[in-house]
Coordinates of C-alpha atoms and ligand atoms in Angstrom, one line a residue:
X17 CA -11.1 55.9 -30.8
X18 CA -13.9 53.8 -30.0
X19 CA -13.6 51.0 -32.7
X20 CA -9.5 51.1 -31.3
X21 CA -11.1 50.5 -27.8
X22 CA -13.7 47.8 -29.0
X23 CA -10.8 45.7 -31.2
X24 CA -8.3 45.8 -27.6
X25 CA -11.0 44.9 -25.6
X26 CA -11.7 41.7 -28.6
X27 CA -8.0 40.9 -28.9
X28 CA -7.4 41.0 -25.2
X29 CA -10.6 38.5 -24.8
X30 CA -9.6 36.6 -27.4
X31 CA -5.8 35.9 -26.1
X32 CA -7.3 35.2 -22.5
X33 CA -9.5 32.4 -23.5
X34 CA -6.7 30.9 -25.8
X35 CA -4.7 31.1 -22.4
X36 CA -7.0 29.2 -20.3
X37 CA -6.8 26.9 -22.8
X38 CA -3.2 26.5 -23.1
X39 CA -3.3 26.3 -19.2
X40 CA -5.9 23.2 -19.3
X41 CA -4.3 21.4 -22.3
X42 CA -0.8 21.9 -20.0
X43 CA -2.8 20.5 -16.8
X44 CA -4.4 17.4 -18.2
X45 CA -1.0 16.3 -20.1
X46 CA 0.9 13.3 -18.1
X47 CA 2.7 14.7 -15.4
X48 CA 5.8 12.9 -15.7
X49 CA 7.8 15.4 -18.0
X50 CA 10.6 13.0 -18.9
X51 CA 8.0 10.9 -20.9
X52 CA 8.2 11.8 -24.4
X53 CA 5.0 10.0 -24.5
X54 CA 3.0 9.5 -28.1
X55 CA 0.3 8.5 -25.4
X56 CA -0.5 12.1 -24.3
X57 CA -1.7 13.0 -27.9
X58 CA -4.6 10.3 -27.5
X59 CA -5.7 12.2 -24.3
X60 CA -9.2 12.8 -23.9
X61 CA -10.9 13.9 -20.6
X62 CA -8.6 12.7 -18.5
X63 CA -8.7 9.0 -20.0
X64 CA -6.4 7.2 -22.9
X65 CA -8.3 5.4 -25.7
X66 CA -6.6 1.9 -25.7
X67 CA -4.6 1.4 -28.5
X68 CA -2.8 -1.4 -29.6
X69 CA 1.1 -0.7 -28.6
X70 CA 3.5 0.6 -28.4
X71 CA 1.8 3.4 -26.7
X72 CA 4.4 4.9 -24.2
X73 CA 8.1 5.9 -25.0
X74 CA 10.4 6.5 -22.1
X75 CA 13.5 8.1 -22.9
X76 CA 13.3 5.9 -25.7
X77 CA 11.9 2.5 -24.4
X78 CA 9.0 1.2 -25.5
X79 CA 7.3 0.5 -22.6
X80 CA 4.6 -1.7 -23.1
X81 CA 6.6 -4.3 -25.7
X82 CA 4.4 -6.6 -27.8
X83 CA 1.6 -6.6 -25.5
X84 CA -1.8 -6.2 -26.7
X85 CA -3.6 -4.2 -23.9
X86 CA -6.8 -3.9 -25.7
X87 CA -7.2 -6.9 -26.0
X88 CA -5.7 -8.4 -22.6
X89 CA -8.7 -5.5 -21.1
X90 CA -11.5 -6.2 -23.6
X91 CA -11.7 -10.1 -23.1
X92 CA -12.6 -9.8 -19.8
X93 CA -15.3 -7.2 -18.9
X94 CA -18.1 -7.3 -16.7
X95 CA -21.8 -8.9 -18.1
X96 CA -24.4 -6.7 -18.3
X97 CA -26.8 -7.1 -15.8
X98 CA -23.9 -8.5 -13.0
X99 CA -22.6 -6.6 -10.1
X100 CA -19.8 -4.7 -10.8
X101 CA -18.9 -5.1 -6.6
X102 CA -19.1 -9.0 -6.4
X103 CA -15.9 -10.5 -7.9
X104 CA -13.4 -7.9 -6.3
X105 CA -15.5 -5.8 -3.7
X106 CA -14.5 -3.0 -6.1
X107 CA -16.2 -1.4 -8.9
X108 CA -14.9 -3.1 -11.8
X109 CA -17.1 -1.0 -14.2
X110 CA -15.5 2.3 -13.5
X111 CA -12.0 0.4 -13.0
X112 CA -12.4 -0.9 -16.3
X113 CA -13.6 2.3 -17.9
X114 CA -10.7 4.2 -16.9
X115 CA -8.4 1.6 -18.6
X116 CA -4.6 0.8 -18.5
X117 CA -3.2 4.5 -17.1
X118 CA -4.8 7.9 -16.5
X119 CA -3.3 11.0 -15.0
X120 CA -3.2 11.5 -11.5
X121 CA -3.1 14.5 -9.1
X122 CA 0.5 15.2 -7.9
X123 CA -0.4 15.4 -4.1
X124 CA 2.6 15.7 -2.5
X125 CA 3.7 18.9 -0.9
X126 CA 4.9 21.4 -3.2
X127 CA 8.5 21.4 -1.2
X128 CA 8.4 17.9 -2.5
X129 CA 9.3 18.9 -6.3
X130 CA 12.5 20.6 -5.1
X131 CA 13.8 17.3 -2.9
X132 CA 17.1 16.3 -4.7
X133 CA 18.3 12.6 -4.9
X134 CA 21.6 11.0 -5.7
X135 CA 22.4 10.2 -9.5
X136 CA 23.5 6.9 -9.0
X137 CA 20.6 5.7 -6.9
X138 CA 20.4 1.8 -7.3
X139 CA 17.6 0.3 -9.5
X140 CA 14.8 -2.1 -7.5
X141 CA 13.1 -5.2 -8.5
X142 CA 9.1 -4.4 -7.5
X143 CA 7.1 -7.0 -6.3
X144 CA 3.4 -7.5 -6.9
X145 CA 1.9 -10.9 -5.4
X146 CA -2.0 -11.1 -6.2
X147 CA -4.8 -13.5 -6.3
X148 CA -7.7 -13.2 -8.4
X149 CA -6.9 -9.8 -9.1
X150 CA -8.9 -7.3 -11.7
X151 CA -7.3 -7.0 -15.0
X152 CA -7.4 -3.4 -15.2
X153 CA -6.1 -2.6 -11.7
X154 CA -3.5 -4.6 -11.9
X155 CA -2.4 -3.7 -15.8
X156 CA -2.8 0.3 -13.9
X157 CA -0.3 -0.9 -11.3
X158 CA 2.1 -2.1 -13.7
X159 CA 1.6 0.9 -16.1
X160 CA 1.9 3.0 -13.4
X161 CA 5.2 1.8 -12.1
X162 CA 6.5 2.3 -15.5
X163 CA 5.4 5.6 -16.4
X164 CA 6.4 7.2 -13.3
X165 CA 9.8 5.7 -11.9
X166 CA 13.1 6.6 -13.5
X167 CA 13.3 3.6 -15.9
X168 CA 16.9 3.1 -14.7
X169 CA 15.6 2.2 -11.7
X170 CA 13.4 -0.3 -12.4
X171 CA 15.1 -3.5 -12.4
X172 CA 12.2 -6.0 -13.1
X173 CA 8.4 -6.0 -11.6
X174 CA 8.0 -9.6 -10.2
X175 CA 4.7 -10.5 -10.7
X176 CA 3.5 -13.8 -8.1
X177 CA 0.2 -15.2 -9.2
X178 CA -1.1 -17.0 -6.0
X179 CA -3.0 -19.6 -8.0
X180 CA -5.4 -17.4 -9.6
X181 CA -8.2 -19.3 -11.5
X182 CA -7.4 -17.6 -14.6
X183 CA -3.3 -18.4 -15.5
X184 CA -3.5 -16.3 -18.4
X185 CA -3.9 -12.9 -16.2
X186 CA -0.1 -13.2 -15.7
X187 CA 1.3 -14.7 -18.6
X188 CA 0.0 -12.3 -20.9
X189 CA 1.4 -9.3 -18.8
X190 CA 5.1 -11.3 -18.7
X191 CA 4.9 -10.0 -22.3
X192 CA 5.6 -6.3 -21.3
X193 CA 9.4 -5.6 -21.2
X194 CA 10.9 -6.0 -17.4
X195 CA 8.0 -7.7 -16.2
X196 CA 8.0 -11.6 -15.2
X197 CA 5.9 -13.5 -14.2
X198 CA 6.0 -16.6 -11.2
X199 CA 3.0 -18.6 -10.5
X200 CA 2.2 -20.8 -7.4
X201 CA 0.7 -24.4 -7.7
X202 CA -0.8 -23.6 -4.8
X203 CA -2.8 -20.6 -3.1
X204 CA 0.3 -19.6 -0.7
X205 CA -1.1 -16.6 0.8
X206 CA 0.3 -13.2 0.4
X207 CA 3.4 -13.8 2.7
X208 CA 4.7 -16.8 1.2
X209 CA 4.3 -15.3 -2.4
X210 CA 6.0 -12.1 -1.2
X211 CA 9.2 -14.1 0.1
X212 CA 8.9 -15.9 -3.1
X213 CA 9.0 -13.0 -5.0
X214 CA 11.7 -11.4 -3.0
X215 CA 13.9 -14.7 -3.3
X216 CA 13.7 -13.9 -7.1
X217 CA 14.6 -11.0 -7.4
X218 CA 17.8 -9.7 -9.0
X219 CA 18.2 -6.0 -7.6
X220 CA 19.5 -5.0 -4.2
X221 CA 16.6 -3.2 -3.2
X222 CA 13.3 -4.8 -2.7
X223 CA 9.7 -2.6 -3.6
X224 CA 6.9 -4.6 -2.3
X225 CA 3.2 -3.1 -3.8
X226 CA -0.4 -4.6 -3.9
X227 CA -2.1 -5.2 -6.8
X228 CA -4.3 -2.2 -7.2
X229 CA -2.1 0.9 -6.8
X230 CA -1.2 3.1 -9.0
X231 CA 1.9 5.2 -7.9
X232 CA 2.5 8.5 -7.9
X233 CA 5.0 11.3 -9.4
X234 CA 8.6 10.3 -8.2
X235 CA 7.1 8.2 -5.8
X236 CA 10.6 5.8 -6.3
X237 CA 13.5 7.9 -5.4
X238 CA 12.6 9.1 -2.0
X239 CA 12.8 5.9 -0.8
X240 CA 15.3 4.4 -2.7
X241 CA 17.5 7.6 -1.5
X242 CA 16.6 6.7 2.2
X243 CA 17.4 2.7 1.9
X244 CA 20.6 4.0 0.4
X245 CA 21.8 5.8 2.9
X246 CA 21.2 3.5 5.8
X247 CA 20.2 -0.1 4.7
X248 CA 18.6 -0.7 8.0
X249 CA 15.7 1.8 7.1
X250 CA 12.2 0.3 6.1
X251 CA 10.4 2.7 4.2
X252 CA 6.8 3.0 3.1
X253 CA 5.1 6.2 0.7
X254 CA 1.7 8.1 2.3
X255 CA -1.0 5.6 0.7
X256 CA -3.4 7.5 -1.1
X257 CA -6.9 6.7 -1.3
X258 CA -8.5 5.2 -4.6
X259 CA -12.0 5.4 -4.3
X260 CA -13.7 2.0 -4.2
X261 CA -17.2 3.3 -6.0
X262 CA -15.8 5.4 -8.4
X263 CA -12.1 5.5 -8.2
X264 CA -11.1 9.0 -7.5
X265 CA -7.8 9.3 -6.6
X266 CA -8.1 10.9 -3.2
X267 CA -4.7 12.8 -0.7
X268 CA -4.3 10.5 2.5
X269 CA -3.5 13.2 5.7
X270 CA 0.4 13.5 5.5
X271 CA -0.1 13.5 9.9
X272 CA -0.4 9.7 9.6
X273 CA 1.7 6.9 10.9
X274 CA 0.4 3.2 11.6
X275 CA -0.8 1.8 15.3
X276 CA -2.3 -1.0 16.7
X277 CA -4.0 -2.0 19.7
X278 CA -3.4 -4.6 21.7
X279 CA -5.7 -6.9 19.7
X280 CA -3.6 -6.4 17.0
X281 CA -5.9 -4.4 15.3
X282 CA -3.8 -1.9 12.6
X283 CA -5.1 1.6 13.0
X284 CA -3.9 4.8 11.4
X285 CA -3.4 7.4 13.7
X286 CA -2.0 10.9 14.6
X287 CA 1.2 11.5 14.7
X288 CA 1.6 12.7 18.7
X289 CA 1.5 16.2 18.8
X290 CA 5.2 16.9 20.3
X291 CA 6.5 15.3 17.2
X292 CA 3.8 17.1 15.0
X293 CA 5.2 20.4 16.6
X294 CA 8.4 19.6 16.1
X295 CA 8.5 18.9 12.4
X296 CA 9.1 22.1 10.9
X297 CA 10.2 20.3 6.7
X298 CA 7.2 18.3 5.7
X299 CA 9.4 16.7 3.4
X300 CA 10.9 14.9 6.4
X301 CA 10.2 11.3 6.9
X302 CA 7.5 10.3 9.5
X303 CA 8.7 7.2 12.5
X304 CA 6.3 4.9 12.9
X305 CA 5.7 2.3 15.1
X306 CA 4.3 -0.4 12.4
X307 CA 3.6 -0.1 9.1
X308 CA 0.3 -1.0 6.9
X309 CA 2.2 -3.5 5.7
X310 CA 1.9 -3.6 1.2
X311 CA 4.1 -0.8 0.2
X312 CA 7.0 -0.7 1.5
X313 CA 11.0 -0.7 0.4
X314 CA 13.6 -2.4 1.6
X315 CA 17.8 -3.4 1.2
X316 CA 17.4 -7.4 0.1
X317 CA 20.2 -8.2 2.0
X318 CA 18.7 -6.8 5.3
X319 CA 15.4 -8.1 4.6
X320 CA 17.4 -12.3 3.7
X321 CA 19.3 -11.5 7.2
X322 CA 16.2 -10.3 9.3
X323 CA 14.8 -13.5 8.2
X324 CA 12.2 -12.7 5.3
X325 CA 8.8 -13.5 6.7
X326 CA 7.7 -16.0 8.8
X327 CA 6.2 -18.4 6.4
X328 CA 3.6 -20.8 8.3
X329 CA 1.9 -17.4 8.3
X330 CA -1.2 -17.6 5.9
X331 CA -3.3 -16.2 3.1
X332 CA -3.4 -12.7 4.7
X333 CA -2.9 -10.3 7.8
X334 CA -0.7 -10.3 10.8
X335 CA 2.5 -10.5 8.5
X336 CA 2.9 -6.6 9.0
X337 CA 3.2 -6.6 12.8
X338 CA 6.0 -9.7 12.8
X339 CA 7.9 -7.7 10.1
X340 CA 7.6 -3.7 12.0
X341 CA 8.5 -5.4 15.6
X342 CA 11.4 -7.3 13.9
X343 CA 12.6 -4.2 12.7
X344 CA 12.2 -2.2 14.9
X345 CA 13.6 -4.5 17.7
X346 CA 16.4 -6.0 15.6
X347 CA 18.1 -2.5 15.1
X348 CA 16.3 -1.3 12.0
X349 CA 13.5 1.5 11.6
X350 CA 10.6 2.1 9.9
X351 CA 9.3 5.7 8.3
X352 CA 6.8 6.8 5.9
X353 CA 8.3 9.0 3.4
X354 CA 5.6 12.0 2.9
X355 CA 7.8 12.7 -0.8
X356 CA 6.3 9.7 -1.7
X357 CA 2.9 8.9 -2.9
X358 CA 1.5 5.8 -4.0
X359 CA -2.9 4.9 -4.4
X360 CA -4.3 2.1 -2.9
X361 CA -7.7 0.9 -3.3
X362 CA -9.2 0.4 0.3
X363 CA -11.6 -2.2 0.6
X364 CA -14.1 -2.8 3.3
X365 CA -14.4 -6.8 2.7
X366 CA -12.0 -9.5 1.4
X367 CA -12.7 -10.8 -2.0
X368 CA -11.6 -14.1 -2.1
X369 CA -11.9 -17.2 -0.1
X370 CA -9.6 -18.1 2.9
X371 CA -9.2 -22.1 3.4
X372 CA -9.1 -22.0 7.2
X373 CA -11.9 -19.5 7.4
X374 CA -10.8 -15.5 7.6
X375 CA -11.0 -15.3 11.9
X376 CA -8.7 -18.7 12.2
X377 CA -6.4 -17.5 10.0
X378 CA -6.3 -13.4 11.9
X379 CA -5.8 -15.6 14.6
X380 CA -2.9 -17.8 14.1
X381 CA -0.9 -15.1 12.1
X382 CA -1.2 -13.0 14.6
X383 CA -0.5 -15.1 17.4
X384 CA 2.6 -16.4 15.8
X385 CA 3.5 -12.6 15.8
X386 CA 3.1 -12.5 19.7
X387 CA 4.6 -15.8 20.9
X388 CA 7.4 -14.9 19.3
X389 CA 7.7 -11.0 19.9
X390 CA 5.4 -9.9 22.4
X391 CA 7.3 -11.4 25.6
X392 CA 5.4 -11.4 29.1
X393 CA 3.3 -8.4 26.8
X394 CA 1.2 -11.1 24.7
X395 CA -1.0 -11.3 27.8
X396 CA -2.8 -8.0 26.9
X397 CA -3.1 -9.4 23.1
X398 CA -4.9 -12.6 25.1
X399 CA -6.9 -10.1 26.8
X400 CA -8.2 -8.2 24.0
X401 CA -8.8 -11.4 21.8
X402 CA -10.2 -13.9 24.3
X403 CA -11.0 -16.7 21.3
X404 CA -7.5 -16.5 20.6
X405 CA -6.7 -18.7 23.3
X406 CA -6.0 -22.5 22.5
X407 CA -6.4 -21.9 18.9
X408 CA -3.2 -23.6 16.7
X409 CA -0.7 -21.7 15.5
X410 CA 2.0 -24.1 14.9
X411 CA 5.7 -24.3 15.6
X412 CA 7.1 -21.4 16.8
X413 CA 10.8 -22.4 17.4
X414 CA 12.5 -21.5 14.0
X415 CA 11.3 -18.0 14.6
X416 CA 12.5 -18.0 18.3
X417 CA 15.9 -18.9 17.2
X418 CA 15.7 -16.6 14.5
X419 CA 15.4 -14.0 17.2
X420 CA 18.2 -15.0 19.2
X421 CA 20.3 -15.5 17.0
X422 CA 19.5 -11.8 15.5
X423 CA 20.4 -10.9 19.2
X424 CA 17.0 -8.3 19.3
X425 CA 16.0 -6.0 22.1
X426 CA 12.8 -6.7 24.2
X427 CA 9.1 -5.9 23.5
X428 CA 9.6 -3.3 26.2
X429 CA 12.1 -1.7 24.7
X430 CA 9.9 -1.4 21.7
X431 CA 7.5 0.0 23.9
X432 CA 9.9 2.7 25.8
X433 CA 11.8 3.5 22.7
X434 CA 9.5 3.5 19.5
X435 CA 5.5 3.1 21.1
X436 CA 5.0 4.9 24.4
X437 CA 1.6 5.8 23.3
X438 CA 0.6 2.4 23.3
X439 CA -0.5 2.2 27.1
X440 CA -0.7 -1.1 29.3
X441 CA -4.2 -1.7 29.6
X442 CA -5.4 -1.1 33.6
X443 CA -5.5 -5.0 34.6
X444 CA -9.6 -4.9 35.2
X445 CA -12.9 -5.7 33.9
X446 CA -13.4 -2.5 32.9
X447 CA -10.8 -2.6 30.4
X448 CA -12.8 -4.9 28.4
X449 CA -16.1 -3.2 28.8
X450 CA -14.6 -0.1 28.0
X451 CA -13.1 -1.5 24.4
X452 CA -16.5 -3.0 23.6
X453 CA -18.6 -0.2 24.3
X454 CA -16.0 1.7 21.8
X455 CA -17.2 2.9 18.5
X456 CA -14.4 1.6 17.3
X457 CA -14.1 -1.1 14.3
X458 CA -12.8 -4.3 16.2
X459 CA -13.7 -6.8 17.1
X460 CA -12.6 -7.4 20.7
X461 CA -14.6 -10.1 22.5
X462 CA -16.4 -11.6 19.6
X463 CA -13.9 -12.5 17.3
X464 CA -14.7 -16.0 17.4
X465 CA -17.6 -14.9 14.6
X466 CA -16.4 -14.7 11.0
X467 CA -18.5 -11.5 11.0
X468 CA -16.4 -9.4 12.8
X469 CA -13.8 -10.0 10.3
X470 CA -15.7 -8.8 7.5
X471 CA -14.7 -5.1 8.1
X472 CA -11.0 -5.2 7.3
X473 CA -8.8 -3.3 9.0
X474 CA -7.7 -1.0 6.4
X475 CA -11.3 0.2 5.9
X476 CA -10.9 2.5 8.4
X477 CA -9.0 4.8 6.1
X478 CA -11.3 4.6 3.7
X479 CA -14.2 5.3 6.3
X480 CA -12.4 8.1 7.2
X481 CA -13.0 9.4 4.0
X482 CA -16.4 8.7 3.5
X483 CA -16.8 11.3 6.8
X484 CA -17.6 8.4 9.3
X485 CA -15.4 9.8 12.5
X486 CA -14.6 7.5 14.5
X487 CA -13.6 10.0 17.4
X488 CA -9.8 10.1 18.6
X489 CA -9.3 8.4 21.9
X490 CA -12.5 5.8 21.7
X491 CA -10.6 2.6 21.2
X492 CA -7.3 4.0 23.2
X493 CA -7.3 1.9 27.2
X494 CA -5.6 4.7 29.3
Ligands
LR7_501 O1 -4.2 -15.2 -0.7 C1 -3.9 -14.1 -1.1 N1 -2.8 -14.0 -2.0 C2 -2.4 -12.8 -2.4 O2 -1.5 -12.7 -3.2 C3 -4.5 -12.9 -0.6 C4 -4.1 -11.7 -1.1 N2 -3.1 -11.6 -2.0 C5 -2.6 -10.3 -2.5 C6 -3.7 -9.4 -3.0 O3 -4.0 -9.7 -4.3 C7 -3.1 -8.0 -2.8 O4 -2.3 -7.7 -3.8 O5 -2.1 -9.6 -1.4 C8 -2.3 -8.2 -1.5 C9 -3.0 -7.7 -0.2 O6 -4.3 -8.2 -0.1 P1 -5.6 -7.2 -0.1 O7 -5.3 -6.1 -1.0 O8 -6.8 -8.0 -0.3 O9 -5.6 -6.7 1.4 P2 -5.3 -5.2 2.1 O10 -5.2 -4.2 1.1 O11 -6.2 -5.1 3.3 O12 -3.8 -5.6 2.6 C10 -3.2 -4.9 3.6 O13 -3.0 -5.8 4.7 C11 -2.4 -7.0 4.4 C12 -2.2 -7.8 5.7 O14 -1.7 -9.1 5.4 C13 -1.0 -6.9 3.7 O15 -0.1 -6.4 4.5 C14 -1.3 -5.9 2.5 O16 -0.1 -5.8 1.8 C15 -1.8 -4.6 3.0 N3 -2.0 -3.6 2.0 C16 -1.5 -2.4 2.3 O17 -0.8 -2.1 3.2 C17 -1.9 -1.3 1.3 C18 -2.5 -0.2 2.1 C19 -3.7 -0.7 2.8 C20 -3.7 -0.5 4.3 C21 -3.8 -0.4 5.5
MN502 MN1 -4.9 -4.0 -1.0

């Protein structure tokens, strides 16, 4: 009776530990279960050894073609000995010792997985502009895209090199299928690649991403489902953070939308708490007043008839601001899709040179975007950014006519209808002393000083992170 006993009591030990097992083999696999992938067999730890391909299959396509990803990776790895933070801000070691594609937590909400979409949803061409961009990252961008979107709905990945130093970077990923590469003869800056890009493209439906993501499971047809129902809609994913030291993929807070102030200063903040209450799905999309500004979706035609970009901006920033107030006053709307997930790794400094110096060039973007959109409002953006004053920004009357021709409603409208949280600063010095004695990270006041600029603006997520609060309500001027 006792031996009977002892041999259960083996046999029942025996099958629990080859079920725990089973349940970590079935965790670590790939999540996308469409993927009968001859890539999951070579998982180890979390990581793929790099092979030479073709590594994936997607419902039967090869995905990665004739390319040679060991060797595109291997040829270009850090020294020993140099700073793995110095070329991209970034820690290239750890990017490059997770290679080309590694599974990532699903960290949607679970009512997510149960979200239908249309069966005829229309395919997208996905646009990725980059300069001087890490070979892994980018190659995880790419793989990512194609491992985890439909394949169906993935026209072409447009690849714009702005005039990085090494041509090859893009050439050699032109050999996977669907991708193509464009390169400038210039440095353009990110807005005049992205339009571009966008000019180029073949599908009705544009997908703009930077060059270091890595999206998430079904990240794609949430927001392809949205643009389809109403072209008018801009719609970004919630941009998870990838960690800068060590590249954990980290779940952004699904109760954020994008802000500013009136520096023009992007900020993520909370959604306000009487539309917090009244959300009830968490699967439902998310207003917001402007968005980050690198992932987002939208129709082609409505982005050719809303007029692109504005193109005399430069290099980087501002761009996002001119595109959320042109949409927003020009009858579109913007959301972020909380279905949708996509990684972004958050810098705290820019990598690369800007021509014009990094303040000039905040400067002129965004005063482009308040001469033309702001109205009698653009004096608070004066206010909050003093240096800003009698610094060119070039002609502004294309985008004027653009606007009336487009027949858009006021920057008070935007204000009553899409922003009222935004407040009108009090008209006083104390509004000025009050900003600057924020612990906020602007840089109101000083921005004439190349260091303020050096914390970029979407550092502040990935502060937020690292467990530096910057309390609610410091940089607000009620
Ligand atoms: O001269 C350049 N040419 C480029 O092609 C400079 C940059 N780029 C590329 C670059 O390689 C990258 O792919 O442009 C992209 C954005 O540049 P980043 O990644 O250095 O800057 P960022 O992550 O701070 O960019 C955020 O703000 C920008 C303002 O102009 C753009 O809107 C970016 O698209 C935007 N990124 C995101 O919204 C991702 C989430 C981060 C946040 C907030
Ligand atoms: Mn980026």
């Amino acid at each position: 009776m006792r031996r009977i006993r002892a041999n259960a009591i083996l046999i029942l030990t025996v099958a629990w530990i080859l079920g725990t097992f089973y349940y970590l083999w079935q965790d670590s696999r790939p999540s996308s279960s469409s993927s009968s992938s001859s890539g999951s067999q070579l998982k180890n730890h979390g990581r793929l050894e790099e092979r030479t391909l073709p590594l994936i299959v997607i419902d039967g396509y090869p995905v990665m073609g004739h390319f040679d990803q060991k060797a595109f990776l291997s040829s270009k790895q850090l020294k020993a000995g140099e700073d793995p933070y110095r070329e991209h801000a970034f820690n290239l070691q750890e990017s490059d010792r997770l290679g080309s594609e590694r599974t990532i937590r699903d960290t949607r909400h679970y009512r997510c997985s149960s979200m239908t979409f249309d069966p005829d949803l229309p395919p997208t061409s996905i646009i990725i502009t980059f300069h001087n961009e890490a070979r892994s990252t980018l190659l995880r961008t790419i793989k990512s895209v194609l491992m985890r979107s439909p394949p169906h709905l993935i026209q072409e990945i447009i690849l714009v090199d702005d005039f990085s130093s090494d041509p090859e970077d893009c050439r050699l990923l032109s050999q996977i299928p669907k991708v193509h590469c464009l390169r400038n003869e210039r440095r353009e800056g990110l807005i005049r690649s992205r339009v571009r890009g966008a000019s180029a493209a073949s599908a009705s439906i544009l997908t703009f991403l930077d060059s270091h993501c890595e999206v998430n499971t079904d990240w794609l047809q949430p927001m392809i489902q949205r643009v389809k129902e109403d072209h008018t809609r801009v719609v970004s994913p919630i941009i998870d953070v990838i960690s800068l030291d060590n590249f954990a993929y980290l779940a952004a807070s699904a109760d954020l939308r994008g802000g500013f102030d009136w520096s023009l200063h992007f900020k993520w903040e909370q959604i306000p708490i009487e539309q917090k209450m009244a959300r009830n799905d968490p699967t439902q999309p998310i207003r917001t007043p402007v968005i980050a500004g690198g992932i987002f979706v939208m129709d082609k035609g409505w982005f050719n008839r809303l007029g692109q970009y504005d193109t005399h901006m430069d290099i980087w920033g501002g761009e996002n601001f001119e595109l959320s107030f042109r949409v927003w006053m020009c009858g579109g709307s913007l959301e972020i899709l909380p279905c949708s997930r996509v990684g972004h790794v958050f810098r705290k400094r820019h990598p690369y040179d800007f021509p014009e110096g990094n303040a000039l060039t905040y400067i002129k973007n965004t005063r482009r975007a308040a001469e033309v959109w702001m109205d009698e409002y653009k004096q608070y953006y004066y206010a909050a950014r003093p240096s800003a004053q009698g610094k060119a920004f070039g002609s502004i009357a294309d985008r004027l006519a653009l606007r009336r021709k487009l027949n858009c409603n006021s920057f008070r409208w935007y204000l009553e209808n899409v922003y009222p949280e935004l407040k009108i600063p009090e008209q006083d010095a104390a509004y000025s002393l009050l900003k600057q004695g924020g612990l906020c990270l602007e840089s109101h006041g000083t921005d004439n000083n190349e260091f303020a600029f050096s914390i970029k603006p979407s550092a502040v997520l990935y502060l937020h992170y690292i467990h530096i609060y910057f309390p609610q309500g410091k940089c607000h001027h009620t």
